[in-house]
Short mmCIF file of C-alpha atoms in Angstrom, two decimals:
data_model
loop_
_atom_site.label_atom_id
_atom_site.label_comp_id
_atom_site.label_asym_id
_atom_site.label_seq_id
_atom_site.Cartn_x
_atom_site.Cartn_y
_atom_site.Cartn_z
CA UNK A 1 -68.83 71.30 -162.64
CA UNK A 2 -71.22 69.29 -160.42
CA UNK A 3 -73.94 72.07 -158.55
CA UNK A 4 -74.59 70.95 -154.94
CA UNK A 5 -78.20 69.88 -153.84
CA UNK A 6 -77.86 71.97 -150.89
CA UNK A 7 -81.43 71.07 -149.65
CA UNK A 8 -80.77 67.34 -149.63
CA UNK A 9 -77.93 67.66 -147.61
CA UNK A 10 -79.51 70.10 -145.36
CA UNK A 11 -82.14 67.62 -144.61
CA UNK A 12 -79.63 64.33 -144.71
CA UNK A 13 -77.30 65.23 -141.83
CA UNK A 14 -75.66 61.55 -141.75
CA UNK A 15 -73.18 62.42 -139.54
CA UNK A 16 -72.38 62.84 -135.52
CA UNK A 17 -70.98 65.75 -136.41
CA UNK A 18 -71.09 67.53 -139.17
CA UNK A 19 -68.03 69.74 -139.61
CA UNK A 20 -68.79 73.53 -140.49
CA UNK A 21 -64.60 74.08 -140.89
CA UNK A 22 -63.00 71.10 -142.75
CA UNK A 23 -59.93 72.89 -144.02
CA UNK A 24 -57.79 75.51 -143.03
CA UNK A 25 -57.64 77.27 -146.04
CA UNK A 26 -61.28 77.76 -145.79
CA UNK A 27 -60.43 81.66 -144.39
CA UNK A 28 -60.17 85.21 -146.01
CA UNK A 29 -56.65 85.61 -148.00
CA UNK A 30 -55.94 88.50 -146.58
CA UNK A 31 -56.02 86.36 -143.11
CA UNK A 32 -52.33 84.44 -144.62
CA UNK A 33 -51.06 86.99 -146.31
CA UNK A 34 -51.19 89.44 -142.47
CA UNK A 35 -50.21 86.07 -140.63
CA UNK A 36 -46.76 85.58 -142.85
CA UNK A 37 -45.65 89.52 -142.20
CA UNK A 38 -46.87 89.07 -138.37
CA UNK A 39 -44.96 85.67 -138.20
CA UNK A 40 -41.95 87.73 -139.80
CA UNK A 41 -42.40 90.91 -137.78
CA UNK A 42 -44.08 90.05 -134.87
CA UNK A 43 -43.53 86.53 -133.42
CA UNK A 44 -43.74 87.10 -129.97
CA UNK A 45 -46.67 89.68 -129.90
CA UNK A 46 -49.50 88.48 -127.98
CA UNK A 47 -52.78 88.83 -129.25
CA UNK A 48 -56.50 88.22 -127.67
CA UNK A 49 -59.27 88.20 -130.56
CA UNK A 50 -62.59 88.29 -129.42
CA UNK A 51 -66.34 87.51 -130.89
CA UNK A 52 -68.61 91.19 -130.90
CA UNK A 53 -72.51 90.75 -131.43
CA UNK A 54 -73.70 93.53 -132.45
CA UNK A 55 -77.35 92.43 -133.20
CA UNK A 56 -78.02 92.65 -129.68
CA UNK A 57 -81.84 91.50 -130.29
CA UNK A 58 -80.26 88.27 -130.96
CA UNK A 59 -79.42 86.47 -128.12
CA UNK A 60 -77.14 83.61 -129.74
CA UNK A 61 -76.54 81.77 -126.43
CA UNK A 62 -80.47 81.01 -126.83
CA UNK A 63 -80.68 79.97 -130.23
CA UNK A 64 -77.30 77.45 -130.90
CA UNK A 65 -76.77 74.68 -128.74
CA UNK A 66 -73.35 75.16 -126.36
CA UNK A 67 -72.58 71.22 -126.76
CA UNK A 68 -72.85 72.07 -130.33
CA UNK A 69 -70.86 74.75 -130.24
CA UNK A 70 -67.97 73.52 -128.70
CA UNK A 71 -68.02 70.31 -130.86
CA UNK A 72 -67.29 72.79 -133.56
CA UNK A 73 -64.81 74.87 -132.44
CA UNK A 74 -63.00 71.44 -130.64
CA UNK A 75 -62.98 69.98 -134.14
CA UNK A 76 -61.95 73.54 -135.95
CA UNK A 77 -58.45 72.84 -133.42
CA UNK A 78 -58.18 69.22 -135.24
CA UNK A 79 -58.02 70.50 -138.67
CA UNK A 80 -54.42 70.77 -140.18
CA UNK A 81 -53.20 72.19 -143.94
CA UNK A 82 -52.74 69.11 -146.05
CA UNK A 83 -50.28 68.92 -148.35
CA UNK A 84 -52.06 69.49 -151.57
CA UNK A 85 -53.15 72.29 -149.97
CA UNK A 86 -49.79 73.48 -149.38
CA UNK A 87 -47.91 72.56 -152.72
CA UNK A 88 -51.04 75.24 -153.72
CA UNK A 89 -50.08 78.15 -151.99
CA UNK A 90 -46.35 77.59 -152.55
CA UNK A 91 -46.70 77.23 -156.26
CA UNK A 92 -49.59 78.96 -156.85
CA UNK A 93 -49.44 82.76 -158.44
CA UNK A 94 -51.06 85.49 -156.71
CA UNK A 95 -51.94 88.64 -157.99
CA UNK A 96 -49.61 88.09 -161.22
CA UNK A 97 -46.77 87.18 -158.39
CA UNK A 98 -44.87 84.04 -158.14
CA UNK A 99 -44.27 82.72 -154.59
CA UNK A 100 -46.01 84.85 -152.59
CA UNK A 101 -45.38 82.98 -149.64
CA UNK A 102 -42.18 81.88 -148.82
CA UNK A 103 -40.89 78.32 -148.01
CA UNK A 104 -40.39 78.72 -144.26
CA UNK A 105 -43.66 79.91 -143.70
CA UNK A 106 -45.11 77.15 -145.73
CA UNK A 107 -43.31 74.62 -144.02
CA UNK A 108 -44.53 76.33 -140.32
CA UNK A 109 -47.85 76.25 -141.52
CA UNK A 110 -47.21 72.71 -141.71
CA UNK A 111 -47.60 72.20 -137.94
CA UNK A 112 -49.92 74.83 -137.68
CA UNK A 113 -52.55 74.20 -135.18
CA UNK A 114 -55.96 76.60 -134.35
CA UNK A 115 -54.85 77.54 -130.35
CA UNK A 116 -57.41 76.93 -127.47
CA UNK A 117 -60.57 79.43 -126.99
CA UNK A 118 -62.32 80.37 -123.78
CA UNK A 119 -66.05 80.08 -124.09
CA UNK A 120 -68.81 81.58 -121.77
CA UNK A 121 -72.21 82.04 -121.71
CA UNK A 122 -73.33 85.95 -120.35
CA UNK A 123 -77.01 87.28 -120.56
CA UNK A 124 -78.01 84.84 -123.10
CA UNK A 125 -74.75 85.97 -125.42
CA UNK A 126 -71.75 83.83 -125.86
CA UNK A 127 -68.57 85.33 -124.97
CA UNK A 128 -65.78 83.74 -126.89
CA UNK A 129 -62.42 84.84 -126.45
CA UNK A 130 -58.42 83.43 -127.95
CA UNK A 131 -55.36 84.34 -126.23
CA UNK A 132 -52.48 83.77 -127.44
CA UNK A 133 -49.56 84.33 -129.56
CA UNK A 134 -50.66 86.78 -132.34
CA UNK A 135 -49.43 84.80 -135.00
CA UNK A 136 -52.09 81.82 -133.90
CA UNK A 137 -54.91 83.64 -132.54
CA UNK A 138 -55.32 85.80 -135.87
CA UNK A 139 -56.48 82.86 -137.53
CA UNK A 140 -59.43 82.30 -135.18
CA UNK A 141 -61.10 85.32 -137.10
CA UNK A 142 -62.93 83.48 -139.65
CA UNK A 143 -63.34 79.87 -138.89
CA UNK A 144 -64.52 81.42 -135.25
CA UNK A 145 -67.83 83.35 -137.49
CA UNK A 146 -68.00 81.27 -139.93
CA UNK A 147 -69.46 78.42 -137.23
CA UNK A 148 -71.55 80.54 -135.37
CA UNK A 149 -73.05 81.67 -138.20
CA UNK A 150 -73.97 78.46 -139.81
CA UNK A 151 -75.18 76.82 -136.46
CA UNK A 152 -77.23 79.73 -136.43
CA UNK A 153 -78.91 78.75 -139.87
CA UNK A 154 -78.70 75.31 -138.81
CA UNK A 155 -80.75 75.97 -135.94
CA UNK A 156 -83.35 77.99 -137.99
CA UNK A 157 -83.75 75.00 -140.60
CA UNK A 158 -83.99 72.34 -137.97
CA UNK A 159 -87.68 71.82 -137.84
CA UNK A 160 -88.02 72.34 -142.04
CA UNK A 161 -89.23 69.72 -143.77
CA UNK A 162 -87.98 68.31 -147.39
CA UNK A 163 -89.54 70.16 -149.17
CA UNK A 164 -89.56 73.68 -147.13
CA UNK A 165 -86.36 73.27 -147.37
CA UNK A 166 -86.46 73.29 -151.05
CA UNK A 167 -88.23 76.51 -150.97
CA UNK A 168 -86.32 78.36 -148.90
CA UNK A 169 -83.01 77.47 -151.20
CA UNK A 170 -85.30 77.56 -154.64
CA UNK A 171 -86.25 81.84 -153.27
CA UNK A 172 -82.93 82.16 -152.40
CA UNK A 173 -81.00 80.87 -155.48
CA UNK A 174 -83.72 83.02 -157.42
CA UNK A 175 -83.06 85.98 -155.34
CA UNK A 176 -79.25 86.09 -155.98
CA UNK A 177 -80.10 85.41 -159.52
CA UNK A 178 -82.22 88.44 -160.37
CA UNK A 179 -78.66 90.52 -158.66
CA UNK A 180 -76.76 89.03 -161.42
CA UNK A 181 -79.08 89.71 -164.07
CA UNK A 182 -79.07 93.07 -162.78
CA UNK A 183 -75.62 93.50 -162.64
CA UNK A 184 -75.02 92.43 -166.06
CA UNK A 185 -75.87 95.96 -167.22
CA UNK A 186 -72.78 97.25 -165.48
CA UNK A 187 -70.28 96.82 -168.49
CA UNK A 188 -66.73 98.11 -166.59
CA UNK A 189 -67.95 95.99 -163.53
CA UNK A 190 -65.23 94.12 -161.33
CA UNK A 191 -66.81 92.03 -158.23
CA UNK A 192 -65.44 89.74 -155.81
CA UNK A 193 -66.92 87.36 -153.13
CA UNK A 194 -65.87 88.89 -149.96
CA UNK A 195 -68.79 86.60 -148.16
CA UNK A 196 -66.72 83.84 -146.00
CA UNK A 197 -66.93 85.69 -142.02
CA UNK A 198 -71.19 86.08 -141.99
CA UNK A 199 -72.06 83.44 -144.75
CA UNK A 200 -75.39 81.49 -144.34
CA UNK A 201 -73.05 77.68 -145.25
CA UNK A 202 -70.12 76.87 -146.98
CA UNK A 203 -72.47 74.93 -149.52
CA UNK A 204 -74.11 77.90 -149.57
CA UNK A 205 -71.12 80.50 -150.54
CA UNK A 206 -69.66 77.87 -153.07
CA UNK A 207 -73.06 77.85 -154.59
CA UNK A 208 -72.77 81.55 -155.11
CA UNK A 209 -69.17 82.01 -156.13
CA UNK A 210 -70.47 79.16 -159.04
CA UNK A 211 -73.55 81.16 -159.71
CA UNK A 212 -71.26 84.33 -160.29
CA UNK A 213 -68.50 82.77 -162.29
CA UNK A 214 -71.37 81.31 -164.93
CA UNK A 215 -73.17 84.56 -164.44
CA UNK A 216 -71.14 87.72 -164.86
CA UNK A 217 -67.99 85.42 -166.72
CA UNK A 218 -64.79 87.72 -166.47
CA UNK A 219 -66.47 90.83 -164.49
CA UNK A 220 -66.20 87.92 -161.72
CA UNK A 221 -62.52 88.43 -160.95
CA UNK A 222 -62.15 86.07 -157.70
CA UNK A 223 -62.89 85.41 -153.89
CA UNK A 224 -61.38 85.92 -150.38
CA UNK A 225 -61.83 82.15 -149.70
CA UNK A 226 -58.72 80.88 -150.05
CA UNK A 227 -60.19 77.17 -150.35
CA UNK A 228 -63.07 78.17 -152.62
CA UNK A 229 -60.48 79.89 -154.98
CA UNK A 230 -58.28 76.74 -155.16
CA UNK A 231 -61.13 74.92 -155.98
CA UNK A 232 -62.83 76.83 -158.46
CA UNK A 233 -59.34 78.24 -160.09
CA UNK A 234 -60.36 82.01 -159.12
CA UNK A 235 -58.17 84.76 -157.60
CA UNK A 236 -57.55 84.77 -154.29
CA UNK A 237 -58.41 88.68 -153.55
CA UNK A 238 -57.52 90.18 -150.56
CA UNK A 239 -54.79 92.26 -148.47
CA UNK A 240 -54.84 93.44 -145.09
CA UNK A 241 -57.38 94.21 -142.81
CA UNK A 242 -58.01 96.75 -139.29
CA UNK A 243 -55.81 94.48 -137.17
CA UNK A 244 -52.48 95.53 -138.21
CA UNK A 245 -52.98 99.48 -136.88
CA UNK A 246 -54.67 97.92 -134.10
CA UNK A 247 -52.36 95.88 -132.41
CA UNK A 248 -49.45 98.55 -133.49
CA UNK A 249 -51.54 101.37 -132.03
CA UNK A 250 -52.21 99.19 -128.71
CA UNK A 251 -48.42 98.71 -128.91
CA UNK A 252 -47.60 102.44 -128.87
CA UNK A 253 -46.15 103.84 -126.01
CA UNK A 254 -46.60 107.14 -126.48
CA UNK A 255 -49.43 109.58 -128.06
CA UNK A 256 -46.87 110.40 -131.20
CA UNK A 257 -46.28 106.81 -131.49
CA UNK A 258 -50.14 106.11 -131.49
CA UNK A 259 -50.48 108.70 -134.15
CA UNK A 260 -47.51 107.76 -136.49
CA UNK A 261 -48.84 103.76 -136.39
CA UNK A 262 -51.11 103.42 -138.90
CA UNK A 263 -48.62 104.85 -141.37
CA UNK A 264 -45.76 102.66 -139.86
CA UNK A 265 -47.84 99.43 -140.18
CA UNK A 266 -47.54 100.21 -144.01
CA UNK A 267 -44.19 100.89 -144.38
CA UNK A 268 -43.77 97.34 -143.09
CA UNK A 269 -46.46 95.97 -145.68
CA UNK A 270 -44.68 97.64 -148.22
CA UNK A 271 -40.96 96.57 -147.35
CA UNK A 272 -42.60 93.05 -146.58
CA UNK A 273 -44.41 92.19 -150.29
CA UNK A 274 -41.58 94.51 -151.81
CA UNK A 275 -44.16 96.59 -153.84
CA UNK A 276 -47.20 94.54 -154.27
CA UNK A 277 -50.23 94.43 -152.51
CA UNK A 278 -50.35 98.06 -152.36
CA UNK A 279 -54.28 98.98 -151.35
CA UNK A 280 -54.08 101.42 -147.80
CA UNK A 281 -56.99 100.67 -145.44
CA UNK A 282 -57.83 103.81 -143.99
CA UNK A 283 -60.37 103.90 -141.75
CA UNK A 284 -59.27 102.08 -138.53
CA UNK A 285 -59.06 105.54 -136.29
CA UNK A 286 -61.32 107.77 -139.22
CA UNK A 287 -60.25 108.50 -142.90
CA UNK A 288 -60.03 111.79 -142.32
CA UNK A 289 -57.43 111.83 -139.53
CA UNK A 290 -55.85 109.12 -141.74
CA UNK A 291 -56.05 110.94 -145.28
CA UNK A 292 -54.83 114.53 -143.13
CA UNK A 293 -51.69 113.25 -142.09
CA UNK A 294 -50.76 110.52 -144.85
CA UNK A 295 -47.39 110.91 -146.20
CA UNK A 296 -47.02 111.78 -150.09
CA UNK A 297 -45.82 108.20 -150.61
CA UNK A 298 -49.06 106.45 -149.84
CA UNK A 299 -50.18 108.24 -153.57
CA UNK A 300 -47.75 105.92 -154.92
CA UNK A 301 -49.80 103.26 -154.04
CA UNK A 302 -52.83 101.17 -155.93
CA UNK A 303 -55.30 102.76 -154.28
CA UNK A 304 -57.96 102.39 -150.87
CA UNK A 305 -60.09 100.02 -149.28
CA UNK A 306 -63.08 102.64 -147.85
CA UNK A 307 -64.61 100.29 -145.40
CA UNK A 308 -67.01 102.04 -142.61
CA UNK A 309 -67.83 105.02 -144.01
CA UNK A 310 -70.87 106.21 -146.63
CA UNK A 311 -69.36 104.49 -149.81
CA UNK A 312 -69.86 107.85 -152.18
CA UNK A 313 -68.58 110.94 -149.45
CA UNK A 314 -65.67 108.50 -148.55
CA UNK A 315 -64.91 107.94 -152.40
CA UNK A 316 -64.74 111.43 -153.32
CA UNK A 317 -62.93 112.42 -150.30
CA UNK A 318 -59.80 109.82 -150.93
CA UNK A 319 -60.29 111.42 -155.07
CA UNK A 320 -59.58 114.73 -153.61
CA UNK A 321 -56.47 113.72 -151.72
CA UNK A 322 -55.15 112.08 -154.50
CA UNK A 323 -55.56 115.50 -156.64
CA UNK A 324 -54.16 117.67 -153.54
CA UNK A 325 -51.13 115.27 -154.30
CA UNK A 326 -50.99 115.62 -157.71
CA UNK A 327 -52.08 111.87 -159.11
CA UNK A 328 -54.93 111.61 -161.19
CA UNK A 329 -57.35 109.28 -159.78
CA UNK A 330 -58.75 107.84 -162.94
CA UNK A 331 -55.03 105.65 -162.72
CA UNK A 332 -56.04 104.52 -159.16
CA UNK A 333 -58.02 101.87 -157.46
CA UNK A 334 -61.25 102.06 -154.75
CA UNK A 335 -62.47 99.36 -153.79
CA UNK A 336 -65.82 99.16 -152.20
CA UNK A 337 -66.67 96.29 -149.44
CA UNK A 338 -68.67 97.92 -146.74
CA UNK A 339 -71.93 96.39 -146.46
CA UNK A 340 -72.80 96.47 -150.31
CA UNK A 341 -75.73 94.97 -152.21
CA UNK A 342 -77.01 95.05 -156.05
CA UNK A 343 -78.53 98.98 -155.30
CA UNK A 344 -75.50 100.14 -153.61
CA UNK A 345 -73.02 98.91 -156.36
CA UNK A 346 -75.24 99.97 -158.83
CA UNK A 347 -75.45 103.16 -157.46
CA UNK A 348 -71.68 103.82 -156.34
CA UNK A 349 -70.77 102.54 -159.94
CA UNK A 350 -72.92 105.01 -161.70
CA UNK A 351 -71.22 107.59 -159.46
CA UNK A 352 -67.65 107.02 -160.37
CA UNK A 353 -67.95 105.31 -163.62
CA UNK A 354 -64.64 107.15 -165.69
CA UNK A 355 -63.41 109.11 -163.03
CA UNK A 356 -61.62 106.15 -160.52
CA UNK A 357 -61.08 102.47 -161.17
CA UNK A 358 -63.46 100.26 -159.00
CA UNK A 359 -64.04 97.04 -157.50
CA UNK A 360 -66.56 95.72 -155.49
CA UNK A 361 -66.13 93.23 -152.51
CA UNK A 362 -69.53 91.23 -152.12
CA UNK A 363 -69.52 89.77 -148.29
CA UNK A 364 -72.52 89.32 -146.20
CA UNK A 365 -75.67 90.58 -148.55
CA UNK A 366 -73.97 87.56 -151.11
CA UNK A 367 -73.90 84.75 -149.33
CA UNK A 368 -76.53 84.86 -146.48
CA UNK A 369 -79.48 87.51 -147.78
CA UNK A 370 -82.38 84.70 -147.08
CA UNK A 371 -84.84 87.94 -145.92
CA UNK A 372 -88.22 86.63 -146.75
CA UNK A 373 -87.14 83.14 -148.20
CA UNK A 374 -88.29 81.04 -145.53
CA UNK A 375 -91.69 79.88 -146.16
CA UNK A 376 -92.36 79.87 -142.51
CA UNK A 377 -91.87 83.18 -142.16
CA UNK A 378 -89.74 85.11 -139.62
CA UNK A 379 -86.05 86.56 -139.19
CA UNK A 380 -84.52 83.74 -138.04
CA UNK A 381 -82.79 83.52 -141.50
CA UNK A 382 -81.83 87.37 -141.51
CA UNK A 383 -78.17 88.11 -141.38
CA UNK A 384 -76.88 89.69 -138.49
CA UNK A 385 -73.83 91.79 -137.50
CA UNK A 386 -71.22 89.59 -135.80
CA UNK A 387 -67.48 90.36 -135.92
CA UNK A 388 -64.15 89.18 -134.07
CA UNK A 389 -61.77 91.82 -133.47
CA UNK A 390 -58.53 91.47 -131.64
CA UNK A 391 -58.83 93.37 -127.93
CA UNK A 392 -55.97 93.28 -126.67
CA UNK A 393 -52.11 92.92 -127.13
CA UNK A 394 -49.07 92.45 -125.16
CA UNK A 395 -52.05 92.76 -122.32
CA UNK A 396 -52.72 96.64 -123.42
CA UNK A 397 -56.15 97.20 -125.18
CA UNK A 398 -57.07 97.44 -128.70
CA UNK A 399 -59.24 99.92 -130.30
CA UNK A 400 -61.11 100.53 -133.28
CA UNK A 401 -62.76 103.58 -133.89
CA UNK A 402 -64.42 103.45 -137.65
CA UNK A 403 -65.97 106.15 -139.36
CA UNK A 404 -69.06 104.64 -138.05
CA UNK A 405 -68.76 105.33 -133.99
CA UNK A 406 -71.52 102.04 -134.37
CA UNK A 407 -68.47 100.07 -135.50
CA UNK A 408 -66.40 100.97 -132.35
CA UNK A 409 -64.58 98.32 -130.33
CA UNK A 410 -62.29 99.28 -127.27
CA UNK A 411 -61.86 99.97 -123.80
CA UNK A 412 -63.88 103.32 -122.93
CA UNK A 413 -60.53 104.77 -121.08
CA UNK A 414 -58.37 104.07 -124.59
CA UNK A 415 -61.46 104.97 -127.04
CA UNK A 416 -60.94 108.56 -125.32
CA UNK A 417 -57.78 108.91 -125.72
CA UNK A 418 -57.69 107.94 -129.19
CA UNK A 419 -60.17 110.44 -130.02
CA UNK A 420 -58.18 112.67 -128.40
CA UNK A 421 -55.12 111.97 -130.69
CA UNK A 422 -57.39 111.26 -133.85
CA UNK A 423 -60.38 113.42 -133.25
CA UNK A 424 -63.63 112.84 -134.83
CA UNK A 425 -63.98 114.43 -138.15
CA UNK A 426 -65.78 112.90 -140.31
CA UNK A 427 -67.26 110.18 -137.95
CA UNK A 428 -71.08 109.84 -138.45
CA UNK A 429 -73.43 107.64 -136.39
CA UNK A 430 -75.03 104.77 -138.34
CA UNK A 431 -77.15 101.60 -138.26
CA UNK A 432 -75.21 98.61 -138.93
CA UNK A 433 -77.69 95.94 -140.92
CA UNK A 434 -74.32 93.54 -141.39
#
């Protein structure tokens, strides 16, 4: 394995342009495995995905270049799946499953191309928007964060010299380091890199998904980047994500068809990967509206994906609806992705240890924690809380509510009436750091 000096090619840009997305399987897995069932499904569902800021403070339209920008995205729309890339996915095993994908979607994929975007600059934020079919614009997602966020630590390492460079990646690489050595005291550990959408570089997440192979061996089970996993032979993790009971509650017609979609979009799921992939995320409209009307069947299944609420009340309360239904939970699956770090795994593992399986998806406090690195000084290196979330479809809004109300996306008109079918128990008001 040959490490990459990530300083030196910070600091040797030899390019005109130096492409952030140079492959299309540089997305989250769960991003192909939603896009086959929505290809299969839904192919003439229209979708518009849109870019959220949610550190306000940071005005992005100030701080990365438009011309920039653009050149990015415009060359993100050039990019097409090779064919090694391809023969991959088609022959390639996933989750102890042969052919997950199946040979007409690989050969649309083929001719898949990124669709246009609609870029604007409002009040020092950039508005980015892709409308489209679904089936194209869902792919946006990733590439779409992934550049802003690395012209973002681009633009903070600009000025840097050689060696200040060195620094900042020497703290870093030392930071992430002490984690590992940390979390080799967690024997039953399982961790994945779930880092791809707020990552400080590609150089920079490959770096880390190295340093956690080497470091924590087999408690290292995989990553969400479909490219990095090809290339590092690692698991592909993933499943679905909030999109799917989005755009099938903005579909919804009535208020008991609103109600009854989250469940329906996992009867497809289910009926689409014939038994597999079975991990329910429940938190799009609030666990506990979720968990209070689940059917019995959803027990069946592998387990959850808490994403937006407090890690430990949202564990126990999915444990106690798997005892109300009779399955003991120690034969189950939670797996924890919401904003974790080396104290919150710690801590959530210590909780649960022998009474629940676990797993633990690393994203942003993985690959882009640089708090305090840059010998400069500053935030400009901090993380911040950036997210594309589809808004619309078929031309009717889309709405997420979270158990964090912070979280929320959505037309004011539809967020009431959505709390008006869902209510709000269990919602509680947070800060969200990523």
């Amino acid at each position: 394995m040959i490490l990459t000096d990530i300083a030196t090619r910070t600091y040797n840009h030899g390019w005109r342009l130096d492409p952030i997305v140079r492959s299309l399987l540089d997305t989250d897995f769960y991003k192909l495995l939603m896009l086959q069932m929505i290809r299969h499904l839904h192919p003439d569902v229209e979708a518009t995905f849109s870019v959220i800021n949610r550190t306000t403070s940071v005005r992005l339209a100030e701080v990365i270049d438009e011309g920039e920008l653009r050149a990015q995205l415009d060359h993100a729309r050039s990019v097409r799946f090779g064919k090694k890339e391809l023969i991959w996915l088609a022959g390639n095993s996933f989750y102890g499953k042969e052919r997950m994908f199946a040979s007409d979607f690989i050969g649309w994929l083929a001719d898949f191309q990124l669709p246009p975007y609609d870029l604007r600059v409002v009040d020092g934020q950039y508005e980015l928007h892709f409308d489209g079919p679904w089936t194209h614009t869902t792919m946006w997602e990733v590439p779409a964060l992934a550049i802003l966020n690395e012209l973002r630590s681009r633009a903070a390492l600009r000025r840097h010299g050689r060696f200040e460079l060195d620094i900042t990646y020497s703290r870093a690489k030392a930071r992430l380091w002490d984690k590992v050595e940390r979390l080799r005291h967690l024997p039953g550990l399982v961790l994945s890199d779930f880092g791809t959408r707020r990552r400080h570089g590609f150089l920079w997440q490959r770096w880390c998904v190295e340093a956690l192979k080497e470091g924590l061996g087999d408690r290292f089970i995989g990553t969400s980047n479909v490219l990095l996993a090809m290339d590092t032979d690692l698991e592909a993790i993933g499943t679905n994500a909030h999109e799917l009971p989005m755009v099938a509650a903005a579909l919804a017609q009535t208020d008991a068809e609103l109600a009854a979609a989250p469940y329906r979009v996992l009867e497809d799921w289910r009926r689409h990967y014939a038994g597999n992939l079975l991990i329910a995320l429940p938190d799009a409209f609030g666990t506990s509206a979720f968990l209070a009307k689940a059917p019995h069947w959803l027990s069946e299944w592998s387990g959850f994906r808490p994403d937006s609420a407090p890690p430990i009340p949202a564990g126990e309360q999915i444990i106690a609806w798997w005892q109300q239904h009779g399955v003991d939970p120690r034969e189950k699956l939670l797996i924890f992705s919401d904003g974790m770090d080396v104290a919150s795994i710690e801590q959530v593992y210590r909780h649960f240890d022998g009474r629940v399986r676990m797993s633990f998806g690393w994203g942003t406090n993985l690959t882009n924690d640089f708090r305090g690195c840059d010998p400069r000084g500053g935030a400009t290196l901090e993380p911040i809380s950036l997210v594309c979330k589809v808004t619309a479809a078929n031309g009717r809004p889309a709405v997420k509510l979270s158990d964090n109300p912070a979280k929320a996306t959505g037309d004011p008109a539809e967020m009431a009436r959505y709390l008006r079918v869902f209510g709000t128990e269990g919602h509680v008001a947070s800060r969200v750091v990523v």
